[in-house]
XYZ file of C-alpha atoms in Angstrom:
300
model
C -9.933 -16.369 -18.946
C -12.099 -16.175 -15.968
C -12.667 -12.317 -15.376
C -13.919 -12.419 -11.851
C -10.205 -13.531 -11.141
C -8.404 -10.789 -13.058
C -7.710 -9.393 -9.263
C -5.290 -12.009 -8.864
C -2.634 -10.753 -11.306
C -3.757 -7.601 -10.990
C -2.279 -7.525 -7.400
C 0.364 -9.536 -7.978
C 1.438 -6.466 -10.332
C 1.141 -4.297 -7.955
C 2.885 -6.271 -5.145
C 5.856 -6.514 -7.388
C 5.758 -2.518 -8.992
C 5.693 -1.855 -4.682
C 8.741 -3.783 -4.341
C 10.724 -1.991 -6.765
C 9.070 1.514 -5.026
C 10.294 0.614 -1.660
C 14.036 0.146 -3.215
C 13.975 3.280 -4.818
C 12.344 5.369 -1.868
C 15.140 3.748 0.390
C 18.032 5.232 -1.838
C 16.359 8.149 -1.575
C 16.141 8.445 2.159
C 20.043 8.763 1.943
C 19.361 11.976 -0.323
C 16.599 13.796 1.271
C 15.396 12.249 4.106
C 12.533 10.114 5.514
C 9.602 12.927 5.184
C 10.797 14.212 1.788
C 11.330 10.257 -0.080
C 8.163 9.473 1.459
C 6.502 12.474 -0.050
C 8.005 11.851 -3.825
C 5.411 8.757 -4.193
C 2.581 11.311 -3.977
C 4.014 14.369 -5.880
C 5.800 12.633 -8.882
C 3.445 10.084 -8.515
C 0.515 12.260 -9.524
C 1.498 13.316 -13.264
C 1.847 9.997 -13.811
C -1.809 8.918 -12.659
C -2.522 11.887 -14.830
C -1.106 10.732 -18.133
C -2.985 7.040 -16.812
C -5.941 8.963 -16.967
C -5.798 10.251 -20.263
C -4.462 7.215 -21.879
C -7.349 5.302 -20.377
C -9.899 8.046 -21.553
C -8.454 7.764 -24.942
C -8.361 3.865 -25.419
C -11.706 3.294 -23.988
C -13.761 6.261 -25.243
C -15.008 6.592 -21.941
C -15.907 9.797 -20.011
C -14.507 10.130 -16.551
C -17.161 9.640 -14.005
C -18.161 12.432 -12.005
C -17.660 12.365 -8.067
C -20.500 13.013 -5.672
C -20.440 13.225 -1.866
C -19.878 9.720 -1.105
C -16.944 9.657 -3.142
C -15.394 12.628 -1.989
C -15.852 11.453 1.842
C -14.306 7.786 1.213
C -11.352 9.240 -1.489
C -10.775 11.871 1.682
C -10.623 9.096 4.489
C -8.648 7.131 2.400
C -6.003 9.684 1.348
C -5.554 10.869 5.155
C -5.803 7.891 6.432
C -2.567 6.683 4.335
C -0.791 9.752 5.016
C -1.220 8.832 9.037
C -0.566 5.657 8.648
C 2.732 6.205 7.261
C 3.599 8.732 9.610
C 2.514 6.291 13.032
C 4.850 3.616 10.990
C 8.115 6.013 10.972
C 7.630 6.711 14.056
C 7.380 3.268 15.720
C 10.532 2.869 13.399
C 12.460 5.501 15.579
C 11.754 3.367 18.454
C 11.809 -0.435 17.041
C 13.561 -1.878 14.247
C 12.075 -1.926 10.870
C 11.503 -6.086 11.098
C 9.300 -5.798 14.202
C 7.557 -2.635 12.999
C 6.851 -4.482 9.768
C 5.176 -7.310 12.042
C 2.849 -4.825 13.521
C 1.913 -2.878 10.506
C 0.902 -6.475 8.409
C -1.817 -7.018 10.576
C -3.111 -4.924 8.229
C -5.474 -7.875 6.177
C -6.894 -8.787 9.432
C -8.128 -5.259 10.009
C -9.373 -4.748 6.154
C -11.180 -7.711 6.701
C -13.226 -6.113 9.896
C -12.836 -2.930 8.566
C -14.584 -4.055 5.287
C -17.324 -6.143 6.613
C -18.464 -3.036 9.099
C -18.161 -0.185 6.531
C -18.696 -1.688 3.225
C -20.530 -4.753 3.799
C -17.459 -7.242 2.305
C -18.019 -10.781 3.487
C -15.848 -13.270 4.264
C -15.972 -17.131 3.914
C -14.508 -19.192 7.024
C -11.953 -20.059 4.226
C -11.157 -16.722 3.385
C -11.087 -15.820 7.105
C -8.543 -18.658 7.941
C -6.678 -17.645 4.481
C -5.869 -14.081 6.106
C -4.945 -15.246 9.589
C -2.545 -17.612 8.270
C -0.971 -15.682 5.908
C -0.314 -12.374 8.444
C 0.874 -14.987 10.931
C 3.517 -16.089 8.570
C 4.817 -12.347 8.089
C 4.653 -12.318 12.054
C 6.881 -15.069 12.294
C 9.182 -14.007 9.691
C 9.471 -10.450 10.958
C 10.687 -11.468 14.643
C 13.944 -12.407 15.022
C 15.472 -14.588 17.604
C 16.228 -13.141 20.772
C 13.841 -10.594 19.652
C 10.644 -9.515 21.441
C 7.148 -7.727 20.395
C 6.797 -5.868 23.274
C 10.181 -5.998 24.458
C 10.825 -2.165 23.100
C 7.707 -0.972 25.406
C 3.800 0.226 24.821
C 4.530 3.199 22.474
C 5.995 1.140 19.302
C 3.375 -1.176 19.635
C 0.245 0.895 19.641
C 2.020 3.268 16.989
C 2.597 0.386 15.031
C -0.926 -1.528 15.147
C -2.478 1.849 14.467
C -0.483 1.967 11.534
C -1.921 -0.987 10.440
C -5.173 -0.148 11.126
C -4.862 3.483 9.285
C -3.218 1.469 5.768
C -6.762 -0.870 6.419
C -9.142 2.093 6.336
C -6.951 4.077 3.627
C -7.664 0.485 1.464
C -11.276 0.676 2.314
C -11.942 4.184 1.474
C -10.383 3.856 -1.547
C -12.539 0.750 -2.462
C -15.611 2.695 -0.895
C -14.903 6.143 -3.518
C -14.172 3.285 -6.277
C -17.609 1.619 -5.681
C -19.380 5.162 -5.244
C -18.699 6.303 -8.217
C -22.036 5.417 -10.717
C -20.279 5.078 -13.733
C -17.516 3.593 -16.165
C -15.642 0.614 -16.093
C -13.432 -1.028 -13.146
C -10.797 0.085 -15.221
C -11.688 3.923 -15.594
C -13.466 4.028 -11.971
C -9.906 3.122 -10.516
C -7.770 5.300 -12.425
C -10.070 8.026 -11.789
C -10.256 7.468 -7.924
C -6.156 7.243 -8.231
C -6.466 10.450 -9.909
C -8.048 12.234 -7.171
C -6.205 9.972 -4.293
C -2.444 11.249 -5.328
C -3.712 14.826 -5.852
C -5.141 15.518 -2.573
C -2.377 13.708 -0.921
C 0.101 16.020 -2.718
C -2.067 19.013 -2.320
C -2.038 18.038 1.634
C 1.710 16.940 1.789
C 2.842 20.334 0.025
C 0.993 22.315 2.520
C 2.349 20.159 5.416
C 5.901 20.335 4.330
C 5.797 23.950 3.182
C 4.928 24.987 6.858
C 6.638 22.591 9.204
C 9.549 21.224 6.746
C 11.279 23.250 3.857
C 14.256 22.011 4.251
C 12.955 18.501 2.762
C 10.636 19.985 -0.093
C 13.388 22.113 -1.543
C 15.458 18.960 -0.841
C 12.589 16.792 -3.206
C 12.748 19.270 -5.869
C 16.501 18.979 -6.130
C 16.417 15.288 -6.201
C 13.732 14.687 -9.455
C 15.420 12.495 -11.519
C 15.674 9.749 -8.866
C 12.143 11.040 -7.766
C 10.807 10.638 -11.304
C 11.153 6.821 -11.195
C 9.735 6.250 -7.371
C 7.010 7.937 -8.684
C 6.190 6.089 -11.596
C 6.935 3.603 -9.921
C 4.214 4.358 -6.846
C 1.760 5.673 -9.364
C 2.009 1.979 -11.160
C 1.666 0.017 -7.765
C -1.285 2.109 -7.231
C -3.008 2.084 -10.161
C -2.979 -1.941 -9.836
C -3.820 -1.697 -6.568
C -6.959 0.291 -7.093
C -7.847 -1.530 -10.220
C -7.543 -4.898 -7.681
C -10.134 -2.811 -5.411
C -12.481 -2.173 -8.210
C -12.505 -6.139 -8.595
C -12.589 -7.899 -5.380
C -12.765 -7.131 -1.783
C -9.558 -4.744 -0.208
C -9.135 -7.948 2.433
C -8.937 -10.477 -0.817
C -6.147 -7.865 -2.460
C -3.567 -6.815 0.808
C -3.752 -11.182 2.104
C -2.206 -11.540 -1.472
C -0.159 -8.609 -1.253
C 1.887 -10.200 1.135
C 3.444 -11.635 -1.474
C 5.378 -8.694 -1.418
C 7.126 -9.276 1.833
C 8.800 -12.710 -0.302
C 9.567 -10.225 -3.025
C 11.566 -8.191 -0.647
C 12.838 -11.256 1.387
C 14.218 -12.607 -2.389
C 15.525 -8.878 -3.282
C 17.671 -9.313 0.137
C 19.186 -12.716 -0.244
C 20.068 -11.872 -4.228
C 21.549 -8.671 -4.097
C 22.675 -7.873 -0.168
C 23.492 -11.873 -0.164
C 21.576 -12.318 2.973
C 21.087 -16.037 4.195
C 17.822 -17.272 4.857
C 17.112 -18.662 8.180
C 14.891 -21.520 9.147
C 12.359 -19.096 10.990
C 12.115 -17.385 7.966
C 11.233 -20.428 5.747
C 8.780 -21.311 7.727
C 7.385 -17.538 7.864
C 7.137 -17.937 4.168
C 6.004 -21.353 3.967
C 2.939 -20.111 6.333
C 2.396 -16.754 3.685
C 2.560 -19.409 0.470
C -0.091 -21.440 2.734
C -2.023 -18.489 3.278
C -2.077 -17.183 -0.194
C -2.577 -20.730 -1.529
C -5.994 -21.377 0.319
C -7.325 -17.851 -0.014
C -6.835 -18.146 -3.847
C -8.343 -21.763 -3.843
C -11.117 -20.556 -1.713
C -12.217 -17.939 -4.654
C -15.362 -18.898 -6.500
């Protein structure tokens, strides 16, 4: 197997795990609220990240790489950016439909490509850039339903949605930068080490925030520990694969291929919720598949 293409199955595994985590978190939202359900991915995912690092260390006999100043800067930026992205996304969803906000936030691959070029020097071929645009356009087509408009809800949700995508993009760049800044270790070891630091920082930040401003949600998340364990496990599993993907290739490649998550979510809705697929959604899915196919064909 060509190891340079290992990021492809790794990213597909991450998208599948994230689809499962999203479904679990959706059920938790009904029990403990949006903020409480959001933070369980970090609080209950962190122990699984520590377990993963212990297993990787045991299997590979590698030493856990020590962090440096660049690593701290990147991992802190990535952790905070991901929290801000989630908060902005939830704020946008309060004012606009989920599908419309998805169209805003899924501009992330385009923004990842731009930030990756500026901050990390990750260059793209013309074919890869075209693939990113086509796949992103497919998400927009799927998300905008007949009779709706991307701008009909006013300026605030537009700005919040696009800013959310920008912070998700910065989070991806921050995590990839942290992985690349570690001096030693295999891709797996560096990715897992970064995962532990990232989830640890996010857990600490959110515990302090909820303790100060939303103790009710914090207490509720502890009370719902059994279903939260499932969300935490799937979240940590997805992040493990995302980070390994970031260690193997550019964040733009990973986040573009990750758009297949939209297709997975559509399949889940069709199967479990008996929702029919419209012609517009079929067109959007075709664009996503076409963009992803071009992305894969453009890889050397």
